CSV table of C-alpha atoms and ligand atoms in Angstrom, one decimal:
chain,number,residue,atom,x,y,z
D,1,MET,CA,0.0,0.0,0.0
D,2,SER,CA,1.2,3.4,-0.8
D,3,ILE,CA,0.8,5.8,2.1
D,4,ASP,CA,1.6,9.6,1.4
D,5,LEU,CA,1.5,10.6,5.1
D,6,ALA,CA,1.0,8.9,8.5
D,7,VAL,CA,-0.3,10.9,11.4
D,8,ILE,CA,-0.1,9.8,15.0
D,9,GLY,CA,-2.9,11.8,16.9
D,10,GLY,CA,-2.4,12.9,20.4
D,11,SER,CA,-4.7,13.8,23.3
D,12,GLY,CA,-7.9,15.4,21.6
D,13,LEU,CA,-7.2,13.8,18.2
D,14,TYR,CA,-8.7,10.4,18.3
D,15,ASN,CA,-9.9,10.1,14.6
D,16,PHE,CA,-8.9,12.2,11.6
D,17,PRO,CA,-11.7,14.6,10.5
D,18,GLY,CA,-12.3,14.5,6.7
D,19,LEU,CA,-10.8,10.9,6.0
D,20,GLU,CA,-12.8,9.3,3.3
D,21,ASN,CA,-13.2,5.7,2.4
D,22,ALA,CA,-11.6,4.9,5.6
D,23,GLN,CA,-10.4,1.3,6.3
D,24,ARG,CA,-9.1,-0.2,9.5
D,25,GLN,CA,-5.9,-2.2,9.7
D,26,SER,CA,-5.0,-4.2,12.6
D,27,VAL,CA,-1.2,-4.8,12.4
D,28,GLU,CA,0.8,-7.5,14.1
D,29,THR,CA,4.2,-6.4,15.3
D,30,PRO,CA,7.1,-8.1,17.0
D,31,PHE,CA,6.6,-5.7,19.9
D,32,GLY,CA,3.1,-6.4,20.7
D,33,PRO,CA,-0.1,-4.5,19.9
D,34,ALA,CA,-0.2,-0.9,18.5
D,35,SER,CA,-2.4,1.6,20.4
D,36,GLY,CA,-5.2,0.5,18.1
D,37,ASP,CA,-6.0,-0.1,14.5
D,38,VAL,CA,-4.4,2.1,11.8
D,39,VAL,CA,-7.1,3.9,9.9
D,40,THR,CA,-6.2,4.5,6.3
D,41,GLY,CA,-8.1,6.6,3.8
D,42,ASP,CA,-8.4,9.4,1.3
D,43,PHE,CA,-7.5,12.9,2.4
D,44,ALA,CA,-6.7,15.9,0.1
D,45,GLY,CA,-6.4,13.6,-2.8
D,46,LYS,CA,-3.7,11.5,-1.1
D,47,GLN,CA,-3.5,8.3,1.1
D,48,LEU,CA,-3.3,9.1,4.8
D,49,ALA,CA,-2.8,6.7,7.7
D,50,PHE,CA,-4.0,7.7,11.1
D,51,LEU,CA,-3.2,6.1,14.5
D,52,ALA,CA,-4.5,7.5,17.9
D,53,ARG,CA,-1.6,7.4,20.2
D,54,HIS,CA,-3.6,7.0,23.3
D,55,GLY,CA,-6.2,4.6,21.8
D,56,GLU,CA,-9.5,5.9,20.3
D,57,SER,CA,-11.0,6.1,23.7
D,58,HIS,CA,-7.8,7.6,25.4
D,59,SER,CA,-7.2,4.6,27.5
D,60,LEU,CA,-3.3,4.6,27.4
D,61,PRO,CA,-1.3,6.9,29.6
D,62,PRO,CA,1.8,8.4,28.0
D,63,HIS,CA,4.1,5.9,29.8
D,64,ARG,CA,2.2,2.9,28.7
D,65,VAL,CA,1.9,3.7,25.0
D,66,ASN,CA,3.7,1.0,22.9
D,67,TYR,CA,5.7,3.4,20.9
D,68,ARG,CA,7.7,0.7,19.3
D,69,ALA,CA,4.6,-1.1,18.0
D,70,ASN,CA,2.9,2.1,16.7
D,71,LEU,CA,5.9,3.2,14.6
D,72,TRP,CA,6.5,-0.4,13.5
D,73,ALA,CA,2.9,-0.8,12.4
D,74,LEU,CA,3.0,2.4,10.4
D,75,HIS,CA,6.3,1.5,8.8
D,76,GLN,CA,4.9,-2.0,8.0
D,77,LEU,CA,2.0,-0.4,6.3
D,78,GLY,CA,4.3,1.5,3.9
D,79,ALA,CA,4.3,4.9,5.6
D,80,ARG,CA,7.6,6.8,5.2
D,81,ARG,CA,6.7,10.3,6.4
D,82,VAL,CA,5.0,10.6,9.9
D,83,VAL,CA,3.7,13.6,11.6
D,84,GLY,CA,3.2,13.3,15.4
D,85,VAL,CA,0.6,15.6,16.8
D,86,ASN,CA,1.3,16.3,20.5
D,87,ALA,CA,-0.4,18.2,23.2
D,88,VAL,CA,2.2,20.4,25.2
D,89,GLY,CA,2.5,23.0,27.9
D,90,GLY,CA,4.1,26.1,26.9
D,91,ILE,CA,7.2,27.3,28.8
D,92,ARG,CA,8.4,30.2,26.5
D,93,ASP,CA,6.3,33.4,26.9
D,94,ASP,CA,5.1,33.3,23.2
D,95,MET,CA,4.0,29.8,23.4
D,96,GLY,CA,0.7,30.2,25.2
D,97,PRO,CA,-2.5,28.3,24.9
D,98,ARG,CA,-3.7,27.4,21.3
D,99,VAL,CA,-0.3,28.3,19.8
D,100,ILE,CA,1.1,25.7,17.3
D,101,VAL,CA,4.8,24.9,17.2
D,102,VAL,CA,6.9,22.8,15.0
D,103,PRO,CA,9.8,22.1,17.4
D,104,ASP,CA,13.4,21.4,16.2
D,105,GLN,CA,15.0,19.9,19.4
D,106,VAL,CA,14.2,17.5,22.1
D,107,ILE,CA,15.4,16.8,25.7
D,108,ASP,CA,14.2,13.5,27.0
D,109,TYR,CA,13.4,13.3,30.7
D,110,THR,CA,11.3,10.1,30.5
D,111,HIS,CA,12.3,6.8,32.1
D,112,GLY,CA,11.4,3.1,31.9
D,113,ARG,CA,10.1,3.3,28.4
D,114,PHE,CA,11.4,1.0,25.5
D,115,THR,CA,13.5,3.4,23.7
D,116,SER,CA,15.0,1.3,20.9
D,117,PHE,CA,14.2,-1.4,18.5
D,118,CYS,CA,17.6,-2.9,19.5
D,119,ASP,CA,16.2,-3.7,22.9
D,120,VAL,CA,15.6,-7.3,22.0
D,121,GLU,CA,17.6,-10.4,22.2
D,122,GLY,CA,19.7,-10.9,19.1
D,123,ALA,CA,18.9,-7.4,17.6
D,124,GLU,CA,21.7,-5.6,15.8
D,125,VAL,CA,22.7,-2.6,17.8
D,126,LYS,CA,22.1,0.7,16.0
D,127,HIS,CA,23.4,4.0,17.0
D,128,ILE,CA,21.5,6.6,15.1
D,129,ASP,CA,22.6,10.3,14.6
D,130,PHE,CA,20.0,12.3,16.6
D,131,SER,CA,21.7,15.7,16.5
D,132,GLU,CA,18.6,17.0,14.7
D,133,PRO,CA,15.8,14.9,16.0
D,134,TYR,CA,13.2,15.9,13.5
D,135,THR,CA,13.5,15.7,9.7
D,136,ALA,CA,14.2,19.1,8.4
D,137,SER,CA,12.4,18.8,5.0
D,138,LEU,CA,9.2,17.7,6.8
D,139,ARG,CA,9.4,20.5,9.3
D,140,ARG,CA,9.8,23.0,6.4
D,141,ASP,CA,6.9,21.5,4.5
D,142,LEU,CA,4.7,21.7,7.7
D,143,LEU,CA,5.6,25.2,8.3
D,144,ALA,CA,5.1,26.2,4.6
D,145,ALA,CA,1.8,24.4,4.5
D,146,ALA,CA,0.7,26.2,7.7
D,147,ALA,CA,1.6,29.6,6.1
D,148,ARG,CA,-0.5,28.7,2.9
D,149,ALA,CA,-3.4,27.5,5.0
D,150,GLY,CA,-3.1,30.9,7.1
D,151,VAL,CA,-2.6,29.0,10.4
D,152,PRO,CA,0.0,30.7,12.4
D,153,ALA,CA,2.9,28.3,13.6
D,154,ILE,CA,6.2,28.9,15.3
D,155,ASP,CA,9.3,27.6,13.6
D,156,GLY,CA,11.5,25.9,16.2
D,157,GLY,CA,11.6,25.2,20.0
D,158,CYS,CA,12.9,22.6,22.3
D,159,TYR,CA,10.4,20.0,23.4
D,160,GLY,CA,11.1,18.6,26.9
D,161,ALA,CA,9.6,15.1,27.1
D,162,THR,CA,8.5,14.2,30.7
D,163,GLN,CA,7.2,11.0,32.1
D,164,GLY,CA,3.6,12.0,33.2
D,165,PRO,CA,0.9,11.2,33.4
D,166,ARG,CA,0.8,14.0,36.1
D,167,LEU,CA,1.7,17.5,35.1
D,168,GLU,CA,5.1,19.0,36.4
D,169,THR,CA,5.9,21.0,39.4
D,170,ARG,CA,6.9,24.6,39.2
D,171,ALA,CA,10.5,23.6,40.2
D,172,GLU,CA,10.6,20.8,37.5
D,173,ILE,CA,9.5,23.4,34.9
D,174,ALA,CA,11.9,26.0,36.2
D,175,ARG,CA,14.7,23.5,35.9
D,176,MET,CA,13.5,22.6,32.3
D,177,LYS,CA,13.5,26.3,31.4
D,178,ARG,CA,17.1,26.6,32.5
D,179,ASP,CA,18.0,23.6,30.4
D,180,GLY,CA,16.6,25.3,27.4
D,181,CYS,CA,13.2,23.8,27.0
D,182,ASP,CA,10.4,25.8,25.3
D,183,LEU,CA,7.7,23.3,25.5
D,184,VAL,CA,6.9,20.3,27.8
D,185,GLY,CA,5.0,17.3,26.7
D,186,MET,CA,4.7,13.5,27.7
D,187,THR,CA,4.7,11.7,24.4
D,188,GLY,CA,7.4,13.2,22.2
D,189,MET,CA,9.9,10.6,23.2
D,190,PRO,CA,10.8,7.8,22.4
D,191,GLU,CA,8.6,8.3,19.4
D,192,ALA,CA,10.9,10.7,17.6
D,193,ALA,CA,14.0,8.4,18.1
D,194,LEU,CA,12.1,5.2,17.2
D,195,ALA,CA,11.1,6.8,14.0
D,196,ARG,CA,14.8,7.8,13.2
D,197,GLU,CA,15.7,4.1,13.8
D,198,LEU,CA,13.4,3.0,11.2
D,199,GLU,CA,14.6,5.8,8.9
D,200,LEU,CA,11.2,7.3,8.8
D,201,GLU,CA,10.8,11.1,8.2
D,202,TYR,CA,9.2,12.5,11.3
D,203,ALA,CA,8.3,15.8,12.7
D,204,CYS,CA,6.1,17.2,15.4
D,205,LEU,CA,3.2,19.4,15.4
D,206,ALA,CA,3.0,20.6,19.1
D,207,LEU,CA,-0.3,22.1,20.2
D,208,VAL,CA,-0.1,24.2,23.3
D,209,ALA,CA,-2.8,23.4,25.6
D,210,ASN,CA,-1.8,25.5,28.7
D,211,PHE,CA,1.2,27.4,30.1
D,212,ALA,CA,3.3,24.9,32.0
D,213,ALA,CA,3.4,25.0,35.8
D,214,GLY,CA,4.5,28.5,37.0
D,215,CYS,CA,4.8,30.1,33.5
D,216,GLY,CA,1.5,31.7,33.1
D,217,ASP,CA,-0.7,33.9,35.2
D,218,GLU,CA,-2.8,30.9,36.5
D,219,GLU,CA,-2.1,29.5,40.1
D,220,GLU,CA,-3.3,26.1,39.0
D,221,ILE,CA,-3.7,24.4,35.7
D,222,SER,CA,-7.3,23.5,34.8
D,223,ILE,CA,-7.8,20.1,33.0
D,224,GLU,CA,-11.1,21.3,31.5
D,225,GLU,CA,-9.3,24.5,30.1
D,226,ILE,CA,-6.6,22.3,28.7
D,227,PHE,CA,-9.1,20.3,26.7
D,228,ALA,CA,-10.9,23.4,25.4
D,229,HIS,CA,-7.6,24.9,24.2
D,230,LEU,CA,-6.7,21.6,22.6
D,231,ALA,CA,-9.8,21.2,20.7
D,232,ALA,CA,-9.3,24.6,19.3
D,233,ALA,CA,-5.8,24.0,18.3
D,234,THR,CA,-6.6,20.5,16.9
D,235,ALA,CA,-9.2,21.9,14.5
D,236,GLU,CA,-6.4,23.6,12.7
D,237,VAL,CA,-4.3,20.4,12.2
D,238,PRO,CA,-6.4,19.1,9.1
D,239,LYS,CA,-6.1,22.5,7.5
D,240,ILE,CA,-2.3,22.4,7.8
D,241,LEU,CA,-2.0,18.7,6.6
D,242,ALA,CA,-4.4,19.4,3.7
D,243,ALA,CA,-2.4,22.2,2.5
D,244,MET,CA,0.8,20.1,2.8
D,245,LEU,CA,-0.6,17.2,0.9
D,246,ALA,CA,-2.1,19.3,-1.8
D,247,GLY,CA,1.0,21.3,-2.2
P,301,HPA,N1,3.0,19.3,30.9
P,301,HPA,C1,3.2,18.1,30.2
P,301,HPA,N2,2.3,17.6,29.2
P,301,HPA,C2,1.3,18.5,28.8
P,301,HPA,C3,1.1,19.7,29.4
P,301,HPA,C4,2.0,20.1,30.5
P,301,HPA,O1,1.7,21.2,31.1
P,301,HPA,N3,0.0,20.2,28.8
P,301,HPA,C5,-0.3,19.4,27.9
P,301,HPA,N4,0.6,18.3,27.8
């Protein structure tokens, strides 16, 4: 099957709006089950594959997502370009709720996740170059498409991946800020590294749901507000991807 683009949907994106002639594919992987079926269909005149990272009913917390199975399944179906859509908290002042960012760097604070396809008996050990964690050409295409679609998107930023599922303390975010993180999310890693191991093109569309702890004016972060902001930002995603596929 020829897939023009695969999309991994994060919190708030459990099915892909506008996907026509959709078909479900359940893919067996050597790493166990993916988060759910991969749904393939027509979008903007091209073949799109969609996978809900947390499952279609959001039953998988970030640390229990089978990232290896997800990437493997998409690769197995023939996907070569993957966009990960991730809900994030904004750390940088200009990255407040509803802002869309295409990050260019990552710092991984997660632990206890399977971070490599080499992590099985007898597998060949592969050391990948990860200086640039996201594929430059795919990042450029996303940003150009957002501009054509009239959707503002910020070019670059450092995504700090935390373990979750709880949000961070103010001290943790203050440390991340000192480290150079602009955004914080729970699912950006190991997804990006696994995509690189499979030689997939991969980029992240980060949707800011809230200011991270201690960064905005709010004393506390409201989970209801997070989902309201996410819904607004998520509505822009198909516009960007339609412009990219049509372009
Ligand atoms: N922290 C981590 N992940 C997130 C946040 C946050 O504040 N908001 C949305 N995803």
